[in-house]
PDB file of C-alpha atoms in Angstrom:
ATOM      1  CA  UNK A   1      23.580  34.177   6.757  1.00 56.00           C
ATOM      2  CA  UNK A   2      22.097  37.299   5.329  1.00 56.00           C
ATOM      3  CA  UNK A   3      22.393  35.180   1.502  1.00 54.00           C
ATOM      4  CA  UNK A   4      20.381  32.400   3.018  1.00 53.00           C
ATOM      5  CA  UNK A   5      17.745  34.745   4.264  1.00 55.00           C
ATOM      6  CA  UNK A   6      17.623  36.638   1.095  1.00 57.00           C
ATOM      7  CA  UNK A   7      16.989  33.079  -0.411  1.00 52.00           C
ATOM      8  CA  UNK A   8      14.211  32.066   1.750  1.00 54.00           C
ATOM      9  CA  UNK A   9      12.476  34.833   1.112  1.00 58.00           C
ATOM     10  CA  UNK A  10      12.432  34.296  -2.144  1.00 54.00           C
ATOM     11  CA  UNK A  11      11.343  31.489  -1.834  1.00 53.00           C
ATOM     12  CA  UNK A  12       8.507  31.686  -0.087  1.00 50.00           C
ATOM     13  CA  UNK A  13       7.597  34.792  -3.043  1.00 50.00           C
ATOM     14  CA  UNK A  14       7.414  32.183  -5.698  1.00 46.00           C
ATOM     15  CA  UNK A  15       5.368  29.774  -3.580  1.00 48.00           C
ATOM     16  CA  UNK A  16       3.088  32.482  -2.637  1.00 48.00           C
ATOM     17  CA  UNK A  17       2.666  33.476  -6.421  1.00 45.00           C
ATOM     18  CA  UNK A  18       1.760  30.202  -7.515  1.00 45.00           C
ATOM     19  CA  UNK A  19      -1.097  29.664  -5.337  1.00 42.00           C
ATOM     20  CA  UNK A  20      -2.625  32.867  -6.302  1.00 46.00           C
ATOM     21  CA  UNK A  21      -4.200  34.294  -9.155  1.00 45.00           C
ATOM     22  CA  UNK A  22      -2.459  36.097 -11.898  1.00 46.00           C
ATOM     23  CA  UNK A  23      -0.877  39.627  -9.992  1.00 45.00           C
ATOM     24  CA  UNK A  24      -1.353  43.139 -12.385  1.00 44.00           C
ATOM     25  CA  UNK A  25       0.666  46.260 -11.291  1.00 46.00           C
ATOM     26  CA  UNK A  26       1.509  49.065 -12.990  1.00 49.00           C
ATOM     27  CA  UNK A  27      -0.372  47.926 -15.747  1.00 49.00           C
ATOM     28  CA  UNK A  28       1.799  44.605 -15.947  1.00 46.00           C
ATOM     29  CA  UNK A  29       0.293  41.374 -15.950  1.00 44.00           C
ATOM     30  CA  UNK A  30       2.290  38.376 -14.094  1.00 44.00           C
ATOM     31  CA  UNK A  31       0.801  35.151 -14.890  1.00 43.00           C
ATOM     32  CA  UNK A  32       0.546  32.747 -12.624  1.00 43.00           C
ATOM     33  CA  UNK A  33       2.976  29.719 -11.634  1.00 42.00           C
ATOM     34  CA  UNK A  34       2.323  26.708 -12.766  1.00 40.00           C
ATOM     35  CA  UNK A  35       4.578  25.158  -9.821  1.00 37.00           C
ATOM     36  CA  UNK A  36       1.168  24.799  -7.946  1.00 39.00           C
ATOM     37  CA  UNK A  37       0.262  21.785 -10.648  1.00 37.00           C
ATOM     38  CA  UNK A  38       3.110  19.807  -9.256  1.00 35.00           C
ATOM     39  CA  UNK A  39       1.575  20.090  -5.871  1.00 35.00           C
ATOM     40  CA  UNK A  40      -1.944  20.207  -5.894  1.00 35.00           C
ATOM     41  CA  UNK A  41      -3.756  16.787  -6.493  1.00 36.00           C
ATOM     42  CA  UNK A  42      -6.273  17.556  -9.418  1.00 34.00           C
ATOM     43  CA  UNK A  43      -7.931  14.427  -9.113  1.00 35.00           C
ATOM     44  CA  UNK A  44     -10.935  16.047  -7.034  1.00 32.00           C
ATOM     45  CA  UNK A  45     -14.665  15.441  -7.229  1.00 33.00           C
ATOM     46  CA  UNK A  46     -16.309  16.042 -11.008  1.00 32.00           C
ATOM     47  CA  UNK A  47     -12.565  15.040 -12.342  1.00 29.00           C
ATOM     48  CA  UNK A  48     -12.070  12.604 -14.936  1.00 30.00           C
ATOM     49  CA  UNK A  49     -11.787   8.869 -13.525  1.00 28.00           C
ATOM     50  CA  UNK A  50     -11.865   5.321 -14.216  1.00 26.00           C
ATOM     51  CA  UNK A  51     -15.330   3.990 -14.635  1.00 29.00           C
ATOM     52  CA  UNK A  52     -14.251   0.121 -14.222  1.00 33.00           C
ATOM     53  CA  UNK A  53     -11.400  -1.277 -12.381  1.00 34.00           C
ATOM     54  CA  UNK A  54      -8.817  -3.095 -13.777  1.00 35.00           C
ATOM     55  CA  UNK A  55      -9.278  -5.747 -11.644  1.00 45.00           C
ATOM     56  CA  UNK A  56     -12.771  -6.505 -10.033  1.00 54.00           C
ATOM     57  CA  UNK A  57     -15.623  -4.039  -9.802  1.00 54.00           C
ATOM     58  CA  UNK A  58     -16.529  -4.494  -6.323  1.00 57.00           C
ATOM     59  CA  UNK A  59     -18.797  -3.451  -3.515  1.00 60.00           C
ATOM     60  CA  UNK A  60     -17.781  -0.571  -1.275  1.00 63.00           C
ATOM     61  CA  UNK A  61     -18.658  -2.185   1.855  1.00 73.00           C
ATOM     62  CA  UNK A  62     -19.133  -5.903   2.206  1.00 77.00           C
ATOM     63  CA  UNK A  63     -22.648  -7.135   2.122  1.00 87.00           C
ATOM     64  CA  UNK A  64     -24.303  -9.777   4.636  1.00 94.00           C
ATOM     65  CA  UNK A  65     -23.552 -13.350   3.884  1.00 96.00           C
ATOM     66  CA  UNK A  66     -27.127 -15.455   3.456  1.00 95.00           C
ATOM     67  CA  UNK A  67     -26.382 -18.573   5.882  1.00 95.00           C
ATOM     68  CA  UNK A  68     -29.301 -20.422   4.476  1.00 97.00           C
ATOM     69  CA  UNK A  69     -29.244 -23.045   1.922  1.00 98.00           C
ATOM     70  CA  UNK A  70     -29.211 -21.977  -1.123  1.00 98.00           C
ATOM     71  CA  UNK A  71     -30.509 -23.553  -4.789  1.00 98.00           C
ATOM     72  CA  UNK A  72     -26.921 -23.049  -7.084  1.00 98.00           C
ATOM     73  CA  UNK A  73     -27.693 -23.238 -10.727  1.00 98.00           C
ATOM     74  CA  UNK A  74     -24.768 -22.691 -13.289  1.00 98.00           C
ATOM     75  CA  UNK A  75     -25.215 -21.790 -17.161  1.00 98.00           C
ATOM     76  CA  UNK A  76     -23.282 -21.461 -20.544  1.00 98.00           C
ATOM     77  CA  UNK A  77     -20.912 -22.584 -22.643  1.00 97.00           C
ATOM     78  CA  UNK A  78     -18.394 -25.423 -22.655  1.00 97.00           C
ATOM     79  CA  UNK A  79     -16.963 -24.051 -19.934  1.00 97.00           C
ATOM     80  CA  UNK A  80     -19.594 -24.742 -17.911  1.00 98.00           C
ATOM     81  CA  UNK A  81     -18.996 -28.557 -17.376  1.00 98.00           C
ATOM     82  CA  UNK A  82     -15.571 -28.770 -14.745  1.00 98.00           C
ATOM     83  CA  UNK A  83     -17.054 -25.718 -13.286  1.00 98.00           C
ATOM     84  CA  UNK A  84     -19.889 -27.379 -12.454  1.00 98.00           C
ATOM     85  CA  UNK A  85     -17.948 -30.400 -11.134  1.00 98.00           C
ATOM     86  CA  UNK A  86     -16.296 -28.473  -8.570  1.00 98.00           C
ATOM     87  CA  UNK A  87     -18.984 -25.964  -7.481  1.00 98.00           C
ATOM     88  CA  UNK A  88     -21.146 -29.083  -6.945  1.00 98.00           C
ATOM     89  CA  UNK A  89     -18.577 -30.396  -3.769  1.00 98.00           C
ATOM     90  CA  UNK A  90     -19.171 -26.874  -2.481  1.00 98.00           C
ATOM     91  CA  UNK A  91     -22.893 -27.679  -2.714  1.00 98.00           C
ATOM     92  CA  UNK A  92     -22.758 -30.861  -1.112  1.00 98.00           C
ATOM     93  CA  UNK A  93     -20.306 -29.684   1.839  1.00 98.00           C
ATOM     94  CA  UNK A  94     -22.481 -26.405   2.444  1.00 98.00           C
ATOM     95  CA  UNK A  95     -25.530 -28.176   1.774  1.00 98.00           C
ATOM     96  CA  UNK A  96     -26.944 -26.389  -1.031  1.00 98.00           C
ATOM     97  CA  UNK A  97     -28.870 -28.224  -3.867  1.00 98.00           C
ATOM     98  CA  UNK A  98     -27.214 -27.284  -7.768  1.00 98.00           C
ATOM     99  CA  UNK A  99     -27.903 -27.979 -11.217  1.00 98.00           C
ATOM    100  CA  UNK A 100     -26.337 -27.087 -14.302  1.00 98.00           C
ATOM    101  CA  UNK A 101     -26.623 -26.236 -18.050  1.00 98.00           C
ATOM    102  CA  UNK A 102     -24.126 -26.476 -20.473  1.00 98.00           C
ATOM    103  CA  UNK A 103     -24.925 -25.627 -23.999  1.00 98.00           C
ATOM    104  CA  UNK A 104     -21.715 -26.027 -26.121  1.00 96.00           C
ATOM    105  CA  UNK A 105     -20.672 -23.224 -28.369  1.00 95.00           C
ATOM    106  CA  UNK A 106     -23.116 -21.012 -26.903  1.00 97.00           C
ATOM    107  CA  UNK A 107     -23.029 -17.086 -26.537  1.00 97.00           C
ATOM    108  CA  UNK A 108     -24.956 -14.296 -25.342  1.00 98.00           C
ATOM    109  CA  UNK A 109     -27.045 -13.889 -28.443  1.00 97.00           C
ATOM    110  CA  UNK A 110     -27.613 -17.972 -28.312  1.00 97.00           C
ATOM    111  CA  UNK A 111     -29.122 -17.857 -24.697  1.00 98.00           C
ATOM    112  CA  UNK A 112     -30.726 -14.030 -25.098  1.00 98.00           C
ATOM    113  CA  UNK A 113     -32.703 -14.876 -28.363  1.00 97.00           C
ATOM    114  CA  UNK A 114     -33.913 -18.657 -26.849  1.00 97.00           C
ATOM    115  CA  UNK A 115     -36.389 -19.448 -23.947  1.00 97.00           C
ATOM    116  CA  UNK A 116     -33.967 -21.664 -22.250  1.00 98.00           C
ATOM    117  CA  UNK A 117     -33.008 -19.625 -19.558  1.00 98.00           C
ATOM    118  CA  UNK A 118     -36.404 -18.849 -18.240  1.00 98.00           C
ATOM    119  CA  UNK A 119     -37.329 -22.649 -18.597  1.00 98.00           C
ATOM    120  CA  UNK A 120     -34.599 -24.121 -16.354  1.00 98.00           C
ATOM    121  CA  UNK A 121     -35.067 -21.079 -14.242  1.00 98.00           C
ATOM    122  CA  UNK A 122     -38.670 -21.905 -13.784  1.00 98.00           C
ATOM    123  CA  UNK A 123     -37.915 -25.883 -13.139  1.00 98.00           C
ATOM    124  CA  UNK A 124     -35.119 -25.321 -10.725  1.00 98.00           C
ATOM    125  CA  UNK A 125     -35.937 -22.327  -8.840  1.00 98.00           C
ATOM    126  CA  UNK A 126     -32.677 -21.069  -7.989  1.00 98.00           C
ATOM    127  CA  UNK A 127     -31.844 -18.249  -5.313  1.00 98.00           C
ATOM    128  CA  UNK A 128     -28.184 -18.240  -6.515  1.00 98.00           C
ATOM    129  CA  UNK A 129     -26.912 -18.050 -10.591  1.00 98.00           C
ATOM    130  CA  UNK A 130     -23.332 -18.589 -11.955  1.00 98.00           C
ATOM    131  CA  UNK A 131     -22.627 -17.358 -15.585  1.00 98.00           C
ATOM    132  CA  UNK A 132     -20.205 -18.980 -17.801  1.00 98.00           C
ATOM    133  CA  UNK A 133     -20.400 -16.730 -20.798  1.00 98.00           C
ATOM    134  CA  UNK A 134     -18.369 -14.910 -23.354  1.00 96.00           C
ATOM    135  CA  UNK A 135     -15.419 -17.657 -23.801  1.00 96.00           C
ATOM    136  CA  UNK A 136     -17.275 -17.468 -27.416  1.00 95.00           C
ATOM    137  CA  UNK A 137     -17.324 -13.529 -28.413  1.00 95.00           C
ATOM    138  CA  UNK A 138     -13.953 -13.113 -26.583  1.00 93.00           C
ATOM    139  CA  UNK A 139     -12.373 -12.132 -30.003  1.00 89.00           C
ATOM    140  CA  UNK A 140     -15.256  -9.936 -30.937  1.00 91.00           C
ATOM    141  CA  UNK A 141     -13.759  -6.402 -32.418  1.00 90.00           C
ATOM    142  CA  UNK A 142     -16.624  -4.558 -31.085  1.00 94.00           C
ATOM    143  CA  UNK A 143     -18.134  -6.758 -28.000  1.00 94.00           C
ATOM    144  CA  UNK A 144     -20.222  -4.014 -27.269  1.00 95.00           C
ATOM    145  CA  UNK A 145     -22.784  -5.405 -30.155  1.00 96.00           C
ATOM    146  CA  UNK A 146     -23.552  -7.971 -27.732  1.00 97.00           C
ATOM    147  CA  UNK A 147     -24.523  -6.139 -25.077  1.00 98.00           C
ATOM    148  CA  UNK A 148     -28.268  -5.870 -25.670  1.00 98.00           C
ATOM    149  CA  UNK A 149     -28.160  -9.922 -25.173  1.00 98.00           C
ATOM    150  CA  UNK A 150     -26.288  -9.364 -22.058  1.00 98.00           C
ATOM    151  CA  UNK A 151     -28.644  -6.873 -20.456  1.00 98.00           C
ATOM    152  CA  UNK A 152     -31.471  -9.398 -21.992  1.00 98.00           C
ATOM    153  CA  UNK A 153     -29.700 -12.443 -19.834  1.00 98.00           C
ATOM    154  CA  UNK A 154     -29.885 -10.236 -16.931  1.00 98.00           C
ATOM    155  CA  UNK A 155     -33.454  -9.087 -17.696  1.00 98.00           C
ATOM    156  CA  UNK A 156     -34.545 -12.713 -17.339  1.00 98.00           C
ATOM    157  CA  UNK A 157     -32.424 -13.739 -14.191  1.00 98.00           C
ATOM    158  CA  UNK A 158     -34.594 -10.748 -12.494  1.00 98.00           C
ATOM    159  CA  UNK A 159     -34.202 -10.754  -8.724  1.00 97.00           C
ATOM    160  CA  UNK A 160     -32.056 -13.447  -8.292  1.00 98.00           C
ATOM    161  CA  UNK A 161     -28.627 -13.118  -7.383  1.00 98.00           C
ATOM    162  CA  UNK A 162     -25.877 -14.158  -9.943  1.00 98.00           C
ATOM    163  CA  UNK A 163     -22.071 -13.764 -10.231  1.00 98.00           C
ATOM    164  CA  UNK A 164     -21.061 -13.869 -14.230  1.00 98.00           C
ATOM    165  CA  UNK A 165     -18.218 -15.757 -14.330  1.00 98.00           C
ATOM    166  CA  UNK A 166     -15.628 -13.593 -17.265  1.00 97.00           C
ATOM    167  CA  UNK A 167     -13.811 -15.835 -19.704  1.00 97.00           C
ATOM    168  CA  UNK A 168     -10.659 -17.569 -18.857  1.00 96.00           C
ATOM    169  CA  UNK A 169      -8.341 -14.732 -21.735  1.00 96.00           C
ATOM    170  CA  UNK A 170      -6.328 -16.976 -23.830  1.00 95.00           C
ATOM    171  CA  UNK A 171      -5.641 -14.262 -25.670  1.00 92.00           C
ATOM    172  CA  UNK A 172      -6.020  -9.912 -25.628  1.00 91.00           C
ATOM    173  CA  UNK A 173      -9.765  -9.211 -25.657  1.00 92.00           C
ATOM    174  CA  UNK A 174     -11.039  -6.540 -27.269  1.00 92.00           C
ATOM    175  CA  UNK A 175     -13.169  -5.578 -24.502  1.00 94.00           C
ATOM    176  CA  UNK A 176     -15.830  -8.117 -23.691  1.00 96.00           C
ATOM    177  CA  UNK A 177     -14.630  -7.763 -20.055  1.00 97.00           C
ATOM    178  CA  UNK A 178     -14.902  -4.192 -19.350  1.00 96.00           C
ATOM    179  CA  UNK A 179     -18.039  -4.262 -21.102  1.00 97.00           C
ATOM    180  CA  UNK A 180     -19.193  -7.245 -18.619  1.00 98.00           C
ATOM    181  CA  UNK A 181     -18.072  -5.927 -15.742  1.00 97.00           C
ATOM    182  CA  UNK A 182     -19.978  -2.377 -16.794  1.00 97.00           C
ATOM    183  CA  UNK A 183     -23.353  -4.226 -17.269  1.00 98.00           C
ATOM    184  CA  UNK A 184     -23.224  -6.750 -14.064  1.00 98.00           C
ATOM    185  CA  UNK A 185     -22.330  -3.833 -12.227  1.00 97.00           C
ATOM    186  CA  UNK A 186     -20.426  -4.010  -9.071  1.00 96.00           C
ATOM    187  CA  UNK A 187     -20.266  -7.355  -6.767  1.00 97.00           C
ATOM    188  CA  UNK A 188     -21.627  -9.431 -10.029  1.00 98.00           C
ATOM    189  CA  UNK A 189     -19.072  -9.801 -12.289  1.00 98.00           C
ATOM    190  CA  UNK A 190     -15.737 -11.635 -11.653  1.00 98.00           C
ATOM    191  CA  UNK A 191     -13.166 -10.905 -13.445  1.00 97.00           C
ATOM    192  CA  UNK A 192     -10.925 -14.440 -14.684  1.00 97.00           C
ATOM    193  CA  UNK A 193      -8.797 -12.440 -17.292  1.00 95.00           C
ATOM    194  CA  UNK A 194      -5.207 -12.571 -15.988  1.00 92.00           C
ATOM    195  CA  UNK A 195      -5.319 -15.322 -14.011  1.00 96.00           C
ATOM    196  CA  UNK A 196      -3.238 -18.226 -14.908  1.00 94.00           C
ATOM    197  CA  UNK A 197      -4.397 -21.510 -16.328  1.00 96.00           C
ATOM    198  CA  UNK A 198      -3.546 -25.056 -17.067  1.00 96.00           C
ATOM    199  CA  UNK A 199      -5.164 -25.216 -20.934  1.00 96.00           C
ATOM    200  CA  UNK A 200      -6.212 -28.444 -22.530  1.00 96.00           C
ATOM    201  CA  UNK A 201      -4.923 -29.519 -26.098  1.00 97.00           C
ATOM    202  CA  UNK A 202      -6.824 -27.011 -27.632  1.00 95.00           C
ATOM    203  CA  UNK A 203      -5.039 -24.385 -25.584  1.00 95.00           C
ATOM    204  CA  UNK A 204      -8.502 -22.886 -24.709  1.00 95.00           C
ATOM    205  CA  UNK A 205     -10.637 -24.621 -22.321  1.00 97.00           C
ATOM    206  CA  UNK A 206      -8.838 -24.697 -18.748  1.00 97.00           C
ATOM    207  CA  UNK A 207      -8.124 -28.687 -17.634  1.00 97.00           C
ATOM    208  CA  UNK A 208     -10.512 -30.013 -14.686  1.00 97.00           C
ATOM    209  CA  UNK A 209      -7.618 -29.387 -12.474  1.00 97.00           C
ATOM    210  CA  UNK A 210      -6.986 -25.774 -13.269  1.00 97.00           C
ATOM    211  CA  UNK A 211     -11.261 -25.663 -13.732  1.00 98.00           C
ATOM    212  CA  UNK A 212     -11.493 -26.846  -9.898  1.00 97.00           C
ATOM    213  CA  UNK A 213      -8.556 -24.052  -8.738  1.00 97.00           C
ATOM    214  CA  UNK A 214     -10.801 -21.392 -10.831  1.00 98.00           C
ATOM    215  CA  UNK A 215     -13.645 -22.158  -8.507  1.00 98.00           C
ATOM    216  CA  UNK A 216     -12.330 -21.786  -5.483  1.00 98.00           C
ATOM    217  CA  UNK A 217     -10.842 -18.267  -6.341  1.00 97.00           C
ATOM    218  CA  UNK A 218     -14.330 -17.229  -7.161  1.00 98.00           C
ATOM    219  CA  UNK A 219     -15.700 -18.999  -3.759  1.00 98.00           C
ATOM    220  CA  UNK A 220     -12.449 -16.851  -1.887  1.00 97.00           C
ATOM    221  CA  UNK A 221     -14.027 -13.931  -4.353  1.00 97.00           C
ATOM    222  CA  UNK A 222     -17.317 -14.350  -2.727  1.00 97.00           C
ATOM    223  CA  UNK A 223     -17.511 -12.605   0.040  1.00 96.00           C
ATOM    224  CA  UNK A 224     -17.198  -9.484  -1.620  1.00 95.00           C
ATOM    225  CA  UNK A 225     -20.011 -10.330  -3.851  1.00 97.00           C
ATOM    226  CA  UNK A 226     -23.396  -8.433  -4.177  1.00 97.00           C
ATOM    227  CA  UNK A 227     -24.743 -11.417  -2.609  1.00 97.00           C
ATOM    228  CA  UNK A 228     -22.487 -13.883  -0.740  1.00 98.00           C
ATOM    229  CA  UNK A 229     -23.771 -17.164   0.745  1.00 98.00           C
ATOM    230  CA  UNK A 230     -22.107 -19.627   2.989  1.00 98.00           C
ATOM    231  CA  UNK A 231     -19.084 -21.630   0.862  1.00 98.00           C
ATOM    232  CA  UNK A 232     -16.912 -23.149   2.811  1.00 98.00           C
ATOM    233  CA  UNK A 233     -14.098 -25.057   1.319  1.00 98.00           C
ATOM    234  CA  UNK A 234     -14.435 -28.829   0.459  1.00 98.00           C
ATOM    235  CA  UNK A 235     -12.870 -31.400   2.780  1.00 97.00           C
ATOM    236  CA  UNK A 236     -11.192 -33.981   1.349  1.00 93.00           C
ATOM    237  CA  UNK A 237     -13.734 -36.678   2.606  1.00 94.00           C
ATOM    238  CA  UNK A 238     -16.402 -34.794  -0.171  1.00 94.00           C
ATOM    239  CA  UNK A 239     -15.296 -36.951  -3.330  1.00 93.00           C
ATOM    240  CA  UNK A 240     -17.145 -36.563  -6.418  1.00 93.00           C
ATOM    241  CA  UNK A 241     -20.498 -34.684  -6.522  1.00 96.00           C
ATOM    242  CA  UNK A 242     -23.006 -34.669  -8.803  1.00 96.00           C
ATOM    243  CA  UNK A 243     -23.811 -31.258 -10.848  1.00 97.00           C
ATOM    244  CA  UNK A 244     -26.655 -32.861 -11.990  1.00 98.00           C
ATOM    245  CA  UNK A 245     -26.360 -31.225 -15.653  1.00 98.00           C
ATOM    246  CA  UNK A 246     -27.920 -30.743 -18.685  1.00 98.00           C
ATOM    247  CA  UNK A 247     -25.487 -31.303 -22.368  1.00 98.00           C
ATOM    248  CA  UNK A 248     -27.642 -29.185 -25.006  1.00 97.00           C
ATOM    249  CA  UNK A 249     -26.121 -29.488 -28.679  1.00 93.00           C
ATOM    250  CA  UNK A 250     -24.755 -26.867 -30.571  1.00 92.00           C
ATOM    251  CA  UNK A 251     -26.777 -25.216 -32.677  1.00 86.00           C
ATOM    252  CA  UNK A 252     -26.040 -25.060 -36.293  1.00 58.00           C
ATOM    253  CA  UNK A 253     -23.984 -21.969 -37.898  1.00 50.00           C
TER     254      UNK A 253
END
């Protein structure tokens, strides 16, 4: 009994040293413990931490869903197209008007450096933007070149809400998504790398199919958005619905 109590004590010594400072007597200096790192949690305010997550960057506290109808007007590369096709059912079963661009081979220096963006802008008058860019710099080595034209892009969508679709990773990025996610900030960017995909023969562009199921995880995405609006889900009875978009050529390399 007495060895246990001997042992306790003792115990409770080395405990006590660790969470104190270093201890001088008689001129001796006893450092103190590191034991207290194991315990302590040194992840406190003004710590080092993860400026983006790995996932999705969003909102701390849900925002309030706009129940109005709402002008939908999606932009970018070839991409663009099947996501149109599907976001234009949830138009037509939320009753929202839409209208779409898609500008093969396209990138963020493509739309930053041209006036396209503020024209469609200014003839369709949207109160809610989709982004389908980046599919196109995804094997950048330093994406963060581009990211004058992506704060340019932004510059010109001013006030009105958008969500900036990511690309759908075929392959490692280098970083374009991070670097997306840091610009769009919170609630604005959604994050498609990891999610799995049904490829066409070029093993890059997602199929209609796997397009369509892309959608509706950004729709589920939504409400945690900077700026949700009312998209409920389809029915059945919807069919095909008109995106009523714009091909643009490729420009020349």
């Amino acid at each position: 009994m007495a060895l246990w109590l001997l042992l306790a004590l003792a115990l409770v010594l080395v405990i006590t040293v660790a969470f104190v400072d270093d201890i001088t007597l008689a001129g001796h200096t006893f450092k103190k413990a590191p034991f207290a790192d194991l315990l302590v949690d040194k992840n406190e305010e003004g710590s080092d931490s993860l400026a983006v997550d790995s996932v999705q960057m969003e909102l701390k506290e849900e925002a309030t869903t706009d129940s109005l109808p709402q002008s939908l007007f999606i932009f970018g590369d070839s991409m663009t197209y099947n996501l149109a096709l599907r976001l234009a059912q949830y138009a037509r079963q939320n009753g929202h008007t839409i209208h779409a661009v898609n500008w093969d081979s396209s990138n963020t220096r493509i739309w930053a450096e041209h006036d396209t963006l503020q024209y469609y802008i200014n003839k369709f008058h949207p109160t809610q933007i989709f982004i389908s860019l980046g599919s196109n710099e995804l094997y950048f080595r330093n994406p963060e070149t581009r990211a004058p034209y992506v704060k340019k892009i932004i510059e010109v969508i001013d006030t009105i809400p958008f969500v900036w679709i990511g690309p759908p990773n075929w392959k490692e990025d280098s970083g374009i998504n991070d670097m997306l996610a840091r610009i769009c900030g919170p609630g604005r960017f959604f994050r498609s790398a990891g999610m799995e995909f049904k490829r066409k023969a070029d093993h890059i562009h997602p199929t209609r199919q796997s397009s369509s199921l892309w959608i509706d995880s950004i729709m589920r995405w939504l409400p945690k958005s900077a700026h949700p609006f009312i998209a409920d889900v389809p029915s059945d009875s919807i069919g095909k619905s008109n995106p009523n978009i714009v091909f643009l050529k490729a420009l020349n390399k």
